[in-house]
Amino acid sequence: MTCPPMEKTINYIEFRVTDIAATKQFFERVFGWTYTDYGPDYCEFSDGYMKGGFETGMPIPGGPLIVLYGTDLKGLHQSVITAGGQITKEVFDFPGGKRFEFKDLNGYDFAVWSES
């Protein structure tokens, strides 16, 4: 189930990655994302809510922090480590819940948050 696009909201995100297969495996293992392949150098991912793409190329680490939501923060934290990600900020409290930050296999920065 993918939600329809909404005016003035993030609709699609693209990342350049060095290894599409490894990147797909990482996000599938940790977050359960699904994929549609469009040739050897591009695939579209879906988290069930939003879509984006992975394109073969030189990663561009930094940029915006992509924040994901998850109810099992401890389990997702462990899944990131198990899948080969690097925790850059351990779980911390913030107004509204808790979160942690990590780098994926290509050096992109992500965070995961939960209400508790």
CSV table of C-alpha atoms in Angstrom, one decimal:
chain,number,residue,atom,x,y,z
A,1,MET,CA,0.0,0.0,0.0
A,2,THR,CA,1.5,3.3,-1.1
A,3,CYS,CA,-0.1,6.6,-0.2
A,4,PRO,CA,-0.9,9.0,-2.9
A,5,PRO,CA,1.4,12.0,-3.3
A,6,MET,CA,0.5,15.0,-1.2
A,7,GLU,CA,1.2,18.7,-2.1
A,8,LYS,CA,4.4,20.0,-0.6
A,9,THR,CA,5.6,16.8,1.1
A,10,ILE,CA,8.6,14.6,0.4
A,11,ASN,CA,7.5,12.3,-2.4
A,12,TYR,CA,10.6,10.4,-3.5
A,13,ILE,CA,14.2,10.2,-2.4
A,14,GLU,CA,17.1,8.9,-4.5
A,15,PHE,CA,20.5,7.7,-3.3
A,16,ARG,CA,23.6,6.9,-5.2
A,17,VAL,CA,25.1,3.6,-4.0
A,18,THR,CA,28.1,1.5,-4.8
A,19,ASP,CA,26.4,-1.8,-4.6
A,20,ILE,CA,22.6,-2.0,-5.2
A,21,ALA,CA,22.3,-5.6,-4.2
A,22,ALA,CA,24.0,-5.1,-0.8
A,23,THR,CA,22.0,-1.9,-0.2
A,24,LYS,CA,18.7,-3.6,-1.0
A,25,GLN,CA,19.6,-6.5,1.3
A,26,PHE,CA,20.5,-4.1,4.1
A,27,PHE,CA,17.1,-2.2,4.0
A,28,GLU,CA,15.1,-5.3,3.4
A,29,ARG,CA,16.7,-7.0,6.5
A,30,VAL,CA,16.3,-4.0,8.8
A,31,PHE,CA,13.1,-2.4,7.6
A,32,GLY,CA,11.4,-4.9,5.2
A,33,TRP,CA,11.5,-2.6,2.2
A,34,THR,CA,10.5,-4.0,-1.2
A,35,TYR,CA,12.0,-3.3,-4.6
A,36,THR,CA,11.3,-2.9,-8.3
A,37,ASP,CA,14.4,-3.3,-10.5
A,38,TYR,CA,14.8,-1.0,-13.6
A,39,GLY,CA,17.9,-2.4,-15.2
A,40,PRO,CA,21.3,-3.1,-13.5
A,41,ASP,CA,21.9,0.4,-12.4
A,42,TYR,CA,18.6,1.5,-10.8
A,43,CYS,CA,15.9,0.1,-8.5
A,44,GLU,CA,13.0,1.7,-6.8
A,45,PHE,CA,12.3,1.0,-3.2
A,46,SER,CA,9.1,1.1,-1.3
A,47,ASP,CA,8.6,1.2,2.5
A,48,GLY,CA,4.9,0.7,2.0
A,49,TYR,CA,4.3,4.4,2.4
A,50,MET,CA,6.8,6.2,0.3
A,51,LYS,CA,9.0,5.4,-2.7
A,52,GLY,CA,12.5,6.3,-3.7
A,53,GLY,CA,15.4,4.9,-5.7
A,54,PHE,CA,18.9,3.5,-5.5
A,55,GLU,CA,21.2,4.4,-8.4
A,56,THR,CA,24.6,3.0,-9.0
A,57,GLY,CA,27.2,5.7,-8.6
A,58,MET,CA,29.5,7.4,-6.1
A,59,PRO,CA,27.6,7.9,-2.8
A,60,ILE,CA,27.0,11.4,-1.6
A,61,PRO,CA,27.2,11.1,2.2
A,62,GLY,CA,25.8,13.9,4.3
A,63,GLY,CA,22.9,15.9,3.0
A,64,PRO,CA,19.5,15.7,4.7
A,65,LEU,CA,19.0,13.4,7.7
A,66,ILE,CA,16.4,10.9,6.7
A,67,VAL,CA,14.3,9.9,9.7
A,68,LEU,CA,12.4,6.6,9.8
A,69,TYR,CA,9.8,5.6,12.4
A,70,GLY,CA,9.7,2.3,14.2
A,71,THR,CA,8.0,1.0,17.3
A,72,ASP,CA,10.7,-1.5,18.2
A,73,LEU,CA,13.7,0.9,18.6
A,74,LYS,CA,15.9,-1.7,20.4
A,75,GLY,CA,15.2,-4.3,17.8
A,76,LEU,CA,15.9,-1.9,14.9
A,77,HIS,CA,19.1,-0.8,16.6
A,78,GLN,CA,20.3,-4.4,16.7
A,79,SER,CA,19.1,-5.0,13.1
A,80,VAL,CA,21.2,-2.1,11.8
A,81,ILE,CA,24.3,-3.5,13.5
A,82,THR,CA,23.6,-7.0,12.3
A,83,ALA,CA,23.1,-5.8,8.8
A,84,GLY,CA,26.4,-4.0,8.7
A,85,GLY,CA,25.3,-0.4,9.5
A,86,GLN,CA,27.3,1.9,11.9
A,87,ILE,CA,25.5,3.5,14.9
A,88,THR,CA,26.6,7.1,15.0
A,89,LYS,CA,24.4,8.2,18.0
A,90,GLU,CA,23.2,5.7,20.5
A,91,VAL,CA,19.5,5.9,21.6
A,92,PHE,CA,18.7,9.2,23.2
A,93,ASP,CA,15.6,11.0,24.5
A,94,PHE,CA,14.1,14.0,22.7
A,95,PRO,CA,10.7,15.7,23.1
A,96,GLY,CA,8.3,13.2,21.6
A,97,GLY,CA,10.2,10.0,22.2
A,98,LYS,CA,13.6,8.3,21.6
A,99,ARG,CA,15.8,7.9,18.6
A,100,PHE,CA,19.2,6.7,17.4
A,101,GLU,CA,21.2,7.6,14.3
A,102,PHE,CA,23.3,5.4,11.9
A,103,LYS,CA,25.2,5.3,8.7
A,104,ASP,CA,24.1,2.7,6.0
A,105,LEU,CA,26.6,0.7,4.0
A,106,ASN,CA,27.2,3.7,1.7
A,107,GLY,CA,27.8,6.3,4.4
A,108,TYR,CA,24.4,8.0,4.3
A,109,ASP,CA,23.0,9.3,7.6
A,110,PHE,CA,19.7,8.0,8.9
A,111,ALA,CA,17.8,8.1,12.2
A,112,VAL,CA,15.1,5.9,13.6
A,113,TRP,CA,12.6,7.2,16.2
A,114,SER,CA,9.8,5.9,18.4
A,115,GLU,CA,7.4,7.4,20.9
A,116,SER,CA,9.0,5.2,23.7
